[in-house]
Amino acid sequence: MVALVAGLPLGAPPARAQTPAAVPAAAAEAAPPEEPLVPPRLVAGSPPAYPPERTEAVTVVITVVVAPDGSVREVRALDGHAAFLEAARGAALRWQFEPARRGAKAIAATVRIAIDFAPPPMSPGPPSSSHPLPPQPLEEIVVRGTRVAPPASVNLGRADIRQMPGAMGDPLRAIDVLPGVLPTLSGLPYFYTRGAPPSATGYYLDDLPLPYLFHVGLGPSIIHPGFVRTVGLESAGGHARYGRFTGAFVVATTNPPTEELAWEGRIRVIDSSAFVAAPFANGKGHAAVGTTLSYAGLLLGVFAPDYTIDYRDFAARVSYDVGPRDRISIFSLGAYDFAGQRDVESGQRQVLFGSEVYRVDLKWQRSLTGEGALRTAVTWGYDRSRLAGHRFASDQSIAARTALVQPFGPRWEMEVGADARIDSFDADLPSVHSLTRADYEETARLFGAHTDTVAGSYGSLTWRPLTTRGPRESRVTPPTLELTSGVRTAVYSSEGRTLPAVDPRMSLVLAPASRVRLLTSHGLAHQAPAYSLPVPAVSIPALAGGLQESLQSSVTGEVTGSHDLVGTATVFRGVFSNVSDFVLLQNDFPLKRSPPLRGAADGLELSLRRALKGRFGAQVSYTLSRSTRDGERESRRLSSYDRRHVVNVALLFDLGRGWTAGARSLVYSGLLRDPESGSTDRLPAFMRLDVRLAKRWKWGKAGYVGLVAEGLNVTASRETVALRCDDAGCKARNIGPLTLPSVGIEGGM
């Protein structure tokens, strides 16, 4: 499926809110300023074919030079993957336009066009129709459904989850519906992934690393959804561009700059948000800003008075095309989160999570000959987390990175990159009189000021031996094959100690038939020592305990059936060494580092999905896993965060006349009752039900207004996280019920 999402109208307004009409970036012929300028208009041509050898959802940006006679004089690649850029270029060279005009005179003009590619649900190949792009009403062109991904990754687009109950219309919040993702606690912004602890999961916005991506307490992502295009889960054994974490990577990609004014806003009973984007300087520059402000604490005061939640964020992006091949951009963001709970026995309010994150990222991008791309960026960061009482830990960082992607014909593609980062950690220490001398010295050692550095590089090479290509388009019929091999290197340094790491990676995609794919990935990953529950601005100094290591392998089979159903089955195994482990919330010192352990995780992931086409859609996933740990002085036992079963069932319904409804159920096994004893007795299982009902009206030619009613955890379920026992008996320690009913109004253009 290929959709022109930011380009030229064909006798009709743009097809969606992010589908602007083309705006001339430059005019080749001068004209009197008082004469009106009319941009070129597409009158004939077909959309580009989806490259059959590819599997991902991608947006590319090209510039098209339209001659005074309406023909396409030149097509230049600006941003995107080489295979998709070549497909877009081949199609654009055959387009015919009504030329741009200055008054009554036809002139040459350059326009920028963004093209949205999504994999076809059936067999790949060029589109069956050669008719011009048909006009579509607002909100009807939506990339949905069978968005398949490279090995070791699963991607979701914003359209995939806009109606997902529990996601609150936020792409990042839908990540926990994927198989292999196990919640730590319902509402916390951290996950177990295939047997790895939460600290082993990395978070990326494009190529910008972040400490986390989600607000606490079932809130939205810390980046306004208007910026986010897709979100994916990438295994640590996947592509070499991602590293320094031993579990997985949650990777969000941002929307390309819009070519005309676009905005969206939302007012709910728990928070409000707004997003505005617009071009400037005749289309050479683009600016966007988004923000979210929560007042969920007021609602919790009624439904859950023992809890306090507060969150807010802002983000801004400004980019400018300094030349036909060069773009500079600056992106900044800030996020604040706080969650607290009043202790029933003492009556005092305990801090469950308190954090602030700030980033300023300056990036330069250049399009190279042969459809390559070079990116270089410098990032300043500041993180702060609240410890006990009114004490804080902080981390100020500076980082630099560069990456080069260069295809060599249709069969080979190279990607190399390097980066470095310096972190300066500090913390407010308690009074020396409040602790024993030994405890104070240990606290000062763990939280005292120190500086950590890490530098490294990576390279990968992709080979597609069965690809053939004509002068204008790609044609591939099954079987198809794609093999990617790569390696990452890194050098970690802290408190005078230096440790190197080398991580080889390999993945393969084989499509023996048009409806069948086999995917496999294998890789080694290293990570600096960390607390199992990641806390921004808190690190373990001097690389104590050495680097953590994991070896991960997975094999996936995927079948596309009738009625747009896509089923997948994955078998995975992870072997971990020198990892951190802890008993979640069952002791008074969750930050206390435990001795390094060895372990393994094995599991089976099943998924069945159908995009909301027609009247019905579904997303069903099941994970069966077993996570074990063993130390130097103890035999193998189940991990403290082993959850044997996780089931997600989401049903979506189109009721007609703009009405949609959905329900989602999340069920998972309880934690082990006493992990230290080796017993397999578990705490009670947890079940949560989310519901959503929405109505949307079209507004004008390019706008919409909607009413959304959502309920998160409408069953008011409590989650048992520990069992405290004494001579008087055992008492369960519960979290919740964390219930958030929400009614909101949304709109945009």
XYZ file of C-alpha atoms in Angstrom:
749
model
C 0.000 0.000 0.000
C 1.416 3.372 -1.018
C -0.162 6.706 -0.186
C 0.877 10.206 -1.224
C 0.611 11.915 2.143
C 2.255 15.276 1.633
C 2.269 16.377 -1.926
C 0.094 17.729 -4.692
C -3.709 17.728 -4.915
C -5.329 16.103 -7.923
C -8.260 18.354 -8.508
C -9.243 18.120 -4.829
C -8.120 19.311 -1.430
C -5.495 17.305 0.461
C -6.772 13.971 1.669
C -5.945 14.341 5.351
C -4.906 16.863 7.932
C -1.221 16.179 7.276
C -1.602 16.208 3.512
C -0.787 19.740 2.407
C -0.853 21.036 -1.091
C 2.585 21.522 -2.582
C 4.190 24.890 -2.029
C 6.901 26.097 -4.401
C 10.255 26.036 -2.650
C 11.886 28.172 -5.326
C 10.966 29.673 -8.676
C 13.280 29.393 -11.615
C 11.922 32.448 -13.413
C 11.402 35.902 -11.959
C 8.087 37.734 -12.262
C 6.571 40.960 -11.025
C 5.787 40.592 -7.302
C 2.261 41.911 -7.682
C 1.194 38.977 -9.883
C -0.276 36.015 -7.950
C 1.643 32.739 -7.835
C -0.301 29.527 -8.527
C 1.511 26.314 -7.535
C 1.711 23.332 -9.909
C -1.077 20.743 -9.798
C -0.762 17.020 -10.511
C -3.018 15.982 -13.404
C -1.720 12.534 -14.419
C 0.433 9.844 -12.886
C 0.415 6.781 -10.671
C 1.701 6.445 -7.120
C 5.044 4.680 -6.735
C 5.059 0.921 -6.299
C 6.014 -0.463 -2.925
C 9.512 -2.030 -3.270
C 8.777 -5.775 -3.054
C 12.050 -6.590 -1.313
C 11.258 -4.282 1.614
C 8.975 -4.933 4.592
C 8.644 -1.754 6.657
C 6.394 1.330 6.751
C 8.441 4.334 5.582
C 7.978 7.979 4.640
C 10.355 9.540 2.101
C 10.738 13.146 1.018
C 11.661 14.210 -2.525
C 11.812 17.488 -4.441
C 10.345 17.656 -7.934
C 11.330 20.305 -10.485
C 8.304 20.959 -12.719
C 9.110 22.497 -16.123
C 6.949 25.265 -17.707
C 5.322 22.620 -19.936
C 4.239 20.576 -16.881
C 6.716 17.743 -17.332
C 9.058 16.645 -14.564
C 12.521 17.994 -15.257
C 14.328 16.597 -12.211
C 13.680 14.592 -9.027
C 16.002 14.878 -6.034
C 16.026 12.728 -2.892
C 15.841 14.593 0.409
C 15.151 12.111 3.184
C 14.360 8.421 3.514
C 15.509 4.889 2.729
C 17.285 4.389 -0.586
C 14.986 1.655 -1.946
C 11.871 3.744 -1.301
C 13.483 6.924 -2.629
C 14.315 5.156 -5.890
C 10.727 3.888 -6.230
C 9.407 7.395 -5.565
C 11.840 8.918 -8.057
C 10.906 6.443 -10.796
C 7.197 7.193 -10.405
C 7.656 10.959 -10.130
C 9.604 11.131 -13.406
C 6.443 9.939 -15.192
C 4.056 12.407 -13.553
C 2.438 15.237 -15.512
C 1.527 18.558 -13.891
C -0.396 21.655 -14.706
C 2.570 24.032 -14.446
C 3.032 26.738 -11.870
C 1.984 30.197 -13.027
C 2.965 33.724 -12.180
C -0.080 35.565 -13.363
C -0.826 34.175 -16.831
C 2.725 32.968 -17.496
C 3.772 29.340 -16.936
C 7.027 29.071 -14.988
C 9.276 26.351 -13.607
C 8.935 25.543 -9.919
C 10.363 23.193 -7.321
C 8.020 21.423 -4.909
C 8.704 19.163 -1.949
C 6.639 15.965 -1.662
C 6.432 13.404 1.165
C 5.272 9.912 0.188
C 3.994 7.346 2.695
C 4.796 3.674 1.954
C 3.135 0.795 3.824
C 3.607 -2.904 2.995
C 0.798 -4.531 1.016
C -1.301 -7.101 2.884
C -1.051 -9.583 0.037
C 1.687 -10.305 -2.475
C 4.070 -7.462 -3.209
C 4.281 -5.805 -6.551
C 3.262 -2.718 -8.417
C -0.270 -1.399 -7.870
C -2.959 -2.949 -10.008
C -4.300 0.383 -11.166
C -2.529 2.907 -13.348
C -5.155 5.617 -12.983
C -4.270 8.991 -11.516
C -4.388 9.477 -7.768
C -8.085 9.723 -6.829
C -9.342 12.473 -4.541
C -10.202 11.289 -1.032
C -12.182 12.886 1.772
C -10.487 13.932 4.989
C -9.383 11.135 7.358
C -10.070 8.393 4.837
C -6.467 7.761 3.762
C -5.009 5.943 6.763
C -2.140 3.460 6.817
C -3.486 0.484 8.740
C -3.092 -3.163 9.388
C -0.346 -5.356 8.073
C 2.600 -3.185 8.880
C 5.279 -5.842 8.948
C 8.777 -5.111 10.146
C 12.361 -6.292 9.818
C 13.600 -9.205 11.940
C 13.546 -8.694 15.713
C 11.190 -5.717 15.486
C 7.476 -4.923 15.492
C 6.118 -1.537 14.454
C 2.887 0.317 15.164
C 1.765 3.478 13.417
C -0.443 6.170 14.866
C -3.326 4.937 12.726
C -2.886 1.441 14.180
C -3.692 2.581 17.692
C -5.831 5.737 17.392
C -8.865 3.661 18.397
C -6.972 1.280 20.704
C -8.618 1.221 24.164
C -6.099 2.008 26.875
C -3.675 3.743 24.508
C -5.470 7.102 24.851
C -4.763 7.847 21.179
C -1.021 7.765 21.832
C 1.240 5.549 19.663
C 3.782 5.007 22.427
C 1.184 3.874 24.947
C 0.182 0.994 22.663
C 3.568 -0.724 22.908
C 2.417 -2.993 25.749
C -0.121 -4.693 23.471
C 2.728 -6.372 21.568
C 3.788 -9.935 22.405
C 6.934 -10.249 24.490
C 6.251 -7.059 26.450
C 5.533 -7.702 30.126
C 4.434 -4.892 32.434
C 6.368 -4.220 35.643
C 3.278 -2.784 37.304
C 0.128 -1.531 35.651
C 0.711 2.195 35.151
C 4.493 2.364 35.480
C 6.384 3.462 32.321
C 8.705 0.419 32.317
C 8.504 -3.090 30.850
C 10.171 -6.469 30.986
C 11.079 -7.616 27.497
C 11.751 -11.280 26.838
C 13.172 -11.991 30.281
C 15.302 -8.862 30.606
C 14.796 -6.395 33.496
C 13.313 -2.930 32.854
C 16.741 -1.260 32.971
C 17.773 -3.403 29.980
C 15.280 -1.618 27.694
C 16.479 1.462 25.802
C 14.259 4.258 24.487
C 14.890 6.213 21.282
C 13.158 9.094 19.529
C 14.524 8.742 15.993
C 18.231 8.419 16.879
C 17.999 10.439 20.133
C 18.286 8.263 23.284
C 15.956 9.081 26.200
C 15.665 7.629 29.731
C 11.974 6.810 29.192
C 9.148 7.645 26.772
C 5.974 7.456 28.857
C 4.418 9.513 31.597
C 3.675 7.742 34.842
C 0.225 6.555 35.878
C -1.207 5.483 32.513
C -0.482 8.938 31.132
C 0.492 9.698 27.512
C 3.999 9.718 26.079
C 6.407 12.491 27.040
C 6.392 13.532 23.358
C 3.148 14.976 21.993
C 1.496 12.459 19.617
C 1.572 15.103 16.870
C 5.328 14.530 16.575
C 5.161 10.723 16.545
C 4.718 8.721 13.361
C 5.491 5.124 14.380
C 6.644 3.226 17.432
C 8.427 -0.096 17.334
C 10.003 -2.699 19.568
C 13.473 -3.794 18.467
C 15.319 -6.726 20.020
C 18.815 -6.161 21.416
C 19.905 -8.821 18.948
C 18.585 -6.769 16.019
C 20.177 -4.020 13.935
C 23.628 -2.810 14.974
C 22.515 0.845 15.018
C 20.964 0.203 18.445
C 23.112 -0.754 21.398
C 24.201 -0.365 25.035
C 21.143 -2.213 26.317
C 20.813 -5.974 26.748
C 17.029 -6.348 26.469
C 15.216 -4.404 23.764
C 14.658 -0.939 22.317
C 11.437 1.041 22.095
C 12.000 3.191 19.002
C 9.701 6.069 18.053
C 10.014 7.910 14.735
C 8.847 11.475 14.149
C 6.655 12.875 11.398
C 8.405 14.799 8.609
C 7.863 18.576 8.581
C 4.493 19.674 7.241
C 4.267 21.970 4.225
C 1.270 23.944 5.496
C -0.328 24.964 8.763
C -1.524 21.986 10.809
C -2.777 21.784 14.362
C -4.534 19.507 16.784
C -5.820 19.896 20.323
C -7.409 17.795 23.003
C -9.150 18.607 26.280
C -9.865 15.729 28.663
C -10.813 15.418 32.296
C -7.270 14.179 33.089
C -5.142 16.449 30.859
C -5.052 18.866 27.931
C -2.682 18.965 24.982
C -2.016 21.042 21.882
C 0.173 20.793 18.781
C 0.883 23.337 16.025
C 3.135 22.981 12.953
C 3.735 25.424 10.102
C 6.284 26.229 7.381
C 8.085 29.553 7.044
C 10.603 31.245 4.729
C 8.716 30.101 1.597
C 8.816 26.482 2.665
C 12.533 26.310 3.451
C 11.882 26.341 7.178
C 9.454 24.419 9.353
C 8.447 24.789 12.987
C 6.361 22.642 15.328
C 5.527 22.824 19.028
C 3.498 20.541 21.293
C 2.637 20.428 24.982
C 0.630 18.408 27.506
C -0.568 19.478 30.955
C -2.115 17.027 33.415
C -4.632 17.596 36.172
C -5.225 13.882 36.778
C -4.439 14.425 40.447
C -7.755 16.216 40.882
C -9.615 13.200 39.496
C -7.588 10.755 41.579
C -8.520 12.758 44.650
C -12.084 11.525 44.097
C -11.545 7.952 42.876
C -8.197 7.090 44.552
C -7.476 9.629 47.309
C -4.383 7.775 48.533
C -2.551 8.492 45.265
C -1.013 11.585 43.693
C -0.116 11.873 39.992
C 1.200 14.862 38.082
C 2.835 15.113 34.655
C 3.511 17.689 31.949
C 5.741 18.064 28.911
C 6.712 20.333 26.040
C 8.559 19.784 22.760
C 9.589 22.084 19.914
C 11.303 21.494 16.569
C 12.641 24.030 14.081
C 14.314 22.975 10.814
C 15.698 24.931 7.878
C 16.914 23.853 4.443
C 20.231 25.655 4.017
C 20.693 24.132 0.559
C 19.145 21.640 -1.856
C 20.805 18.758 0.015
C 21.341 20.144 3.524
C 18.998 20.657 6.457
C 19.739 21.814 9.987
C 17.277 21.324 12.831
C 17.021 21.891 16.553
C 14.742 19.804 18.724
C 14.075 20.432 22.416
C 11.886 18.661 24.932
C 11.143 18.668 28.626
C 9.043 16.348 30.782
C 8.049 16.190 34.440
C 6.515 13.239 36.316
C 5.509 12.598 39.900
C 3.612 9.720 41.488
C 3.101 9.224 45.203
C 1.140 6.986 47.547
C 0.066 7.558 51.123
C 1.180 4.788 53.449
C -1.840 3.327 55.223
C 0.052 2.613 58.457
C 2.153 5.781 58.836
C -0.057 8.185 56.905
C 3.017 9.658 55.196
C 3.189 10.143 51.436
C 5.793 7.974 49.727
C 7.416 8.849 46.412
C 6.792 6.090 43.862
C 8.308 7.952 40.925
C 9.575 11.509 40.490
C 11.603 12.623 37.493
C 12.447 15.473 35.126
C 13.999 15.083 31.654
C 15.298 17.842 29.356
C 17.028 17.599 25.965
C 18.289 20.024 23.294
C 19.388 18.306 20.074
C 21.110 20.131 17.186
C 21.247 18.066 13.976
C 22.643 18.463 10.465
C 21.402 16.176 7.665
C 22.817 15.913 4.155
C 21.549 13.935 1.164
C 24.426 12.277 -0.700
C 24.835 11.094 -4.251
C 23.549 7.622 -4.898
C 20.636 8.296 -2.526
C 22.795 8.093 0.582
C 22.348 10.178 3.718
C 24.649 11.618 6.391
C 23.442 12.766 9.835
C 25.461 14.469 12.569
C 24.096 15.760 15.881
C 25.105 17.195 19.260
C 22.834 16.814 22.315
C 22.742 18.487 25.730
C 20.727 16.770 28.436
C 19.689 17.227 32.041
C 17.869 14.627 34.153
C 16.752 14.838 37.766
C 15.061 12.228 39.962
C 13.581 12.528 43.413
C 15.008 10.223 46.046
C 13.774 9.871 49.628
C 12.275 12.983 51.218
C 13.322 16.159 49.435
C 16.642 14.881 48.128
C 17.385 14.685 44.390
C 19.850 12.997 42.042
C 20.907 14.786 38.848
C 22.738 14.006 35.614
C 24.038 16.585 33.148
C 25.204 15.141 29.835
C 26.694 16.120 26.492
C 26.687 13.721 23.537
C 27.597 13.640 19.844
C 26.692 11.148 17.125
C 27.039 10.663 13.381
C 25.635 8.099 10.938
C 26.086 7.369 7.229
C 23.721 5.272 5.084
C 24.888 4.484 1.546
C 23.341 2.033 -0.957
C 25.501 0.407 -3.621
C 22.979 -0.533 -6.260
C 19.816 -2.520 -5.537
C 21.497 -5.422 -3.740
C 23.888 -3.840 -1.239
C 23.502 -1.213 1.454
C 26.030 -0.029 4.043
C 25.377 1.831 7.294
C 28.101 3.063 9.665
C 28.010 5.355 12.673
C 29.803 6.546 15.799
C 28.837 8.325 18.995
C 30.182 9.454 22.375
C 28.587 10.651 25.617
C 29.760 12.182 28.905
C 27.514 12.092 32.007
C 28.176 14.072 35.178
C 26.197 12.585 38.099
C 25.511 14.186 41.471
C 23.019 13.794 44.329
C 21.863 15.354 47.583
C 23.229 13.172 50.378
C 21.401 12.709 53.692
C 22.740 14.208 56.879
C 25.811 12.429 58.204
C 24.055 12.230 61.569
C 20.995 10.392 60.178
C 22.890 7.213 59.263
C 25.547 5.008 60.717
C 29.056 5.694 59.491
C 29.087 2.553 57.339
C 25.692 3.330 55.762
C 26.682 6.925 55.064
C 29.925 5.867 53.370
C 28.026 3.378 51.200
C 25.419 6.018 50.311
C 28.151 8.519 49.421
C 29.880 5.911 47.255
C 26.720 5.053 45.324
C 25.229 8.545 44.970
C 28.258 10.815 45.207
C 29.467 12.956 42.310
C 31.162 11.029 39.499
C 31.615 11.176 35.722
C 30.912 8.363 33.252
C 31.884 8.256 29.582
C 31.091 5.899 26.726
C 32.186 5.999 23.098
C 31.654 3.565 20.287
C 30.888 2.829 16.655
C 28.861 0.426 14.541
C 28.640 -0.857 11.001
C 26.229 -3.064 9.055
C 25.977 -4.471 5.547
C 22.725 -5.629 3.917
C 22.657 -8.044 0.969
C 19.598 -8.800 -1.179
C 20.811 -11.480 -3.610
C 17.434 -12.102 -5.289
C 16.727 -8.473 -6.142
C 16.515 -7.399 -9.773
C 15.856 -3.891 -10.908
C 14.898 -2.214 -14.128
C 15.724 1.380 -15.044
C 12.543 2.793 -13.490
C 11.221 0.326 -10.907
C 11.937 -2.767 -8.839
C 10.379 -6.119 -9.588
C 10.784 -9.029 -7.207
C 8.753 -12.211 -7.002
C 9.055 -14.776 -4.221
C 11.260 -16.249 -3.031
C 13.049 -13.183 -1.638
C 15.976 -12.976 0.746
C 17.572 -10.206 2.807
C 20.648 -10.798 4.959
C 22.041 -8.129 7.300
C 25.222 -8.521 9.324
C 26.762 -5.932 11.610
C 28.875 -5.214 14.658
C 28.942 -2.636 17.460
C 31.927 -1.598 19.554
C 31.992 0.495 22.721
C 34.395 1.593 25.451
C 32.900 2.359 28.889
C 34.770 4.408 31.503
C 33.919 5.424 35.087
C 36.008 6.362 38.130
C 39.236 5.363 36.392
C 37.975 1.952 35.242
C 37.637 1.197 31.514
C 35.892 -1.768 29.881
C 35.509 -2.553 26.137
C 32.637 -4.376 24.414
C 32.107 -5.921 20.968
C 28.594 -6.909 19.826
C 28.149 -8.898 16.570
C 24.652 -9.037 15.038
C 22.994 -10.940 12.185
C 19.437 -11.122 10.840
C 17.685 -12.726 7.882
C 14.317 -12.365 6.144
C 13.132 -15.110 3.789
C 9.825 -14.972 1.910
C 9.363 -18.353 0.188
C 5.836 -17.378 -0.894
C 3.811 -14.215 -1.179
C 1.871 -14.867 2.051
C 4.637 -16.421 4.136
C 7.725 -14.944 5.759
C 10.422 -16.410 7.979
C 12.485 -14.035 10.097
C 15.410 -14.748 12.369
C 17.901 -12.653 14.314
C 20.864 -13.380 16.548
C 23.060 -10.959 18.434
C 25.260 -10.138 21.392
C 24.675 -7.022 23.523
C 26.488 -5.329 26.413
C 25.362 -2.738 28.943
C 26.863 -0.822 31.843
C 25.799 -2.038 35.312
C 22.421 -0.636 36.336
C 19.688 -0.987 38.909
C 16.965 -3.312 37.693
C 14.345 -0.579 37.984
C 15.840 2.302 35.959
C 15.818 5.697 37.638
C 16.949 8.723 35.573
C 20.103 10.404 36.928
C 21.036 7.379 39.075
C 23.922 5.131 38.026
C 26.336 2.630 39.535
C 29.813 4.248 39.682
C 33.119 2.648 38.725
C 31.378 0.042 36.540
C 30.997 -2.032 39.707
C 30.375 -5.663 38.866
C 31.438 -5.255 35.238
C 29.352 -5.073 32.077
C 26.069 -6.919 31.704
C 25.838 -9.221 28.675
C 23.102 -10.972 26.724
C 22.995 -13.328 23.769
C 19.581 -13.245 22.089
C 18.080 -15.351 19.329
C 14.609 -15.480 17.829
C 12.841 -17.202 14.944
C 9.499 -15.905 13.639
C 7.009 -17.301 11.176
C 4.381 -14.997 9.674
C 1.365 -15.920 7.570
C -1.107 -13.554 5.902
C -4.500 -15.194 5.632
C -7.921 -14.328 4.330
C -10.045 -11.479 5.689
C -6.861 -9.412 6.275
C -5.758 -11.609 9.174
C -2.038 -11.741 9.957
C -0.714 -14.377 12.338
C 2.781 -14.659 13.778
C 4.554 -17.144 16.003
C 7.958 -16.476 17.566
C 10.269 -18.712 19.548
C 12.964 -16.837 21.466
C 15.830 -17.542 23.823
C 18.001 -15.125 25.745
C 21.085 -15.951 27.787
C 22.158 -13.299 30.299
C 25.311 -12.959 32.358
C 26.321 -10.511 35.063
C 22.784 -9.076 35.183
C 21.052 -7.238 38.004
C 18.068 -8.750 39.778
C 15.852 -7.542 42.594
C 12.651 -8.319 44.446
C 10.187 -5.771 43.133
C 8.836 -3.573 45.943
C 9.268 -6.367 48.497
C 12.041 -4.655 50.456
C 12.617 -1.168 51.748
C 15.603 -0.482 49.489
C 14.612 -1.052 45.827
C 17.751 0.818 44.704
C 20.142 -1.420 46.615
C 22.303 -3.266 44.106
C 22.131 -7.028 44.299
C 24.989 -9.389 43.412
C 25.382 -10.030 39.659
C 23.620 -13.146 38.438
C 23.424 -15.375 35.400
C 20.176 -16.318 33.783
C 18.152 -17.331 30.768
C 14.750 -16.659 29.259
C 12.806 -18.892 26.887
C 9.409 -18.292 25.444
C 6.755 -18.462 22.783
C 4.917 -15.429 21.402
C 1.689 -15.691 19.421
C -0.083 -12.831 17.697
C -3.185 -12.467 15.536
C -4.197 -9.083 14.201
C -6.669 -7.530 11.829
C -6.700 -3.834 11.071
C -9.959 -1.933 11.477
C -11.153 -2.437 7.912
C -14.852 -2.429 7.329
C -16.604 -2.855 10.655
C -14.196 -4.900 12.760
C -10.579 -5.030 13.888
C -8.662 -7.025 16.483
C -5.265 -7.371 18.124
C -4.662 -10.540 20.134
C -1.325 -11.533 21.637
C -0.150 -14.197 24.053
C 3.274 -14.660 25.635
C 4.390 -17.837 27.381
C 7.798 -17.358 28.985
C 10.098 -18.681 31.675
C 12.870 -16.570 33.165
C 15.493 -18.110 35.453
C 18.480 -16.860 37.443
C 21.388 -18.550 39.208
C 24.270 -17.166 41.251
C 27.663 -18.375 42.371
C 26.354 -19.802 45.644
C 22.814 -20.756 44.735
C 21.118 -23.123 42.339
C 18.956 -22.075 39.417
C 15.605 -20.569 40.357
C 12.870 -18.537 38.749
C 13.598 -14.851 38.350
C 11.892 -12.407 40.698
C 10.073 -10.898 37.705
C 9.097 -14.135 35.969
C 5.547 -13.791 34.611
C 4.526 -17.056 32.997
C 1.465 -15.898 31.034
C 0.511 -12.541 29.494
C -2.657 -12.176 27.390
C -3.793 -9.074 25.501
C -7.130 -9.011 23.658
C -8.280 -5.814 21.937
C -11.459 -5.596 19.843
C -12.314 -2.574 17.691
C -15.657 -1.804 16.037
C -16.697 0.772 13.443
C -20.348 1.476 14.249
C -20.893 3.789 11.279
C -21.698 7.505 11.060
C -18.348 8.369 12.625
C -18.855 6.189 15.718
C -16.144 3.760 16.883
C -16.002 1.547 19.968
C -13.495 -0.820 21.493
C -12.524 -2.868 24.526
C -9.202 -4.272 25.639
C -8.420 -6.850 28.307
C -4.956 -7.332 29.822
C -4.302 -10.392 32.000
C -0.970 -11.563 33.398
C 0.361 -13.947 36.034
C 1.345 -12.661 39.441
C 4.904 -12.282 40.656
C 6.537 -15.011 42.703
C 5.439 -14.922 46.320
C 8.961 -15.443 47.701
C 11.625 -15.511 44.959
C 14.484 -15.958 47.417
C 13.131 -19.264 48.720
C 12.933 -20.923 45.330
C 9.219 -21.592 45.778
C 6.996 -21.390 42.697
C 3.989 -20.046 44.626
C 2.711 -16.861 43.025
C 0.837 -13.763 44.043
C -2.666 -13.324 42.567
C -2.933 -12.674 38.833
C -3.932 -9.239 37.571
C -6.660 -8.337 35.078
C -7.463 -4.908 33.659
C -10.253 -3.866 31.279
C -10.117 -0.683 29.198
C -12.981 0.653 27.060
C -13.335 3.425 24.487
C -16.249 5.087 22.644
C -15.714 7.919 20.152
C -17.611 10.039 17.656
C -15.914 12.182 14.998
C -17.378 14.906 12.771
C -15.722 16.459 9.729
C -15.215 20.195 9.959
C -14.776 22.184 6.758
C -12.490 20.812 4.070
C -9.533 19.784 6.221
C -10.636 19.657 9.837
C -12.368 17.430 12.332
C -13.966 17.562 15.769
C -14.400 14.515 17.967
C -15.805 13.394 21.291
C -13.985 10.564 23.102
C -14.987 8.695 26.262
C -12.406 6.299 27.712
C -12.101 4.222 30.826
C -8.788 2.763 31.956
C -9.050 -0.115 34.414
C -12.831 0.148 34.571
C -12.822 -3.021 36.677
C -11.011 -1.048 39.431
C -8.550 -3.926 39.789
C -5.860 -3.887 42.464
C -2.438 -5.382 41.780
C -0.733 -7.390 44.513
C 3.013 -6.700 44.522
C 4.130 -8.241 47.821
C 3.046 -10.351 50.758
C 4.242 -9.313 54.209
C 4.119 -12.026 56.837
C 4.699 -11.990 60.599
C 3.504 -13.895 63.638
C 0.027 -12.429 63.190
C -0.246 -13.733 59.633
C 0.300 -12.455 56.091
C -0.927 -9.198 54.627
C -0.979 -8.370 50.919
C 0.557 -5.149 49.700
C -1.585 -3.843 46.843
C -1.172 -1.094 44.278
C -4.373 0.586 43.168
C -7.016 0.602 42.102
C -5.546 3.025 39.587
C -8.644 3.923 37.571
C -8.825 6.833 35.135
C -12.185 7.616 33.509
C -11.819 10.253 30.815
C -14.136 12.264 28.594
C -12.544 14.601 26.095
C -12.999 16.784 23.056
C -10.428 16.703 20.267
C -10.014 18.599 17.040
C -7.477 19.354 14.365
C -6.704 20.403 10.823
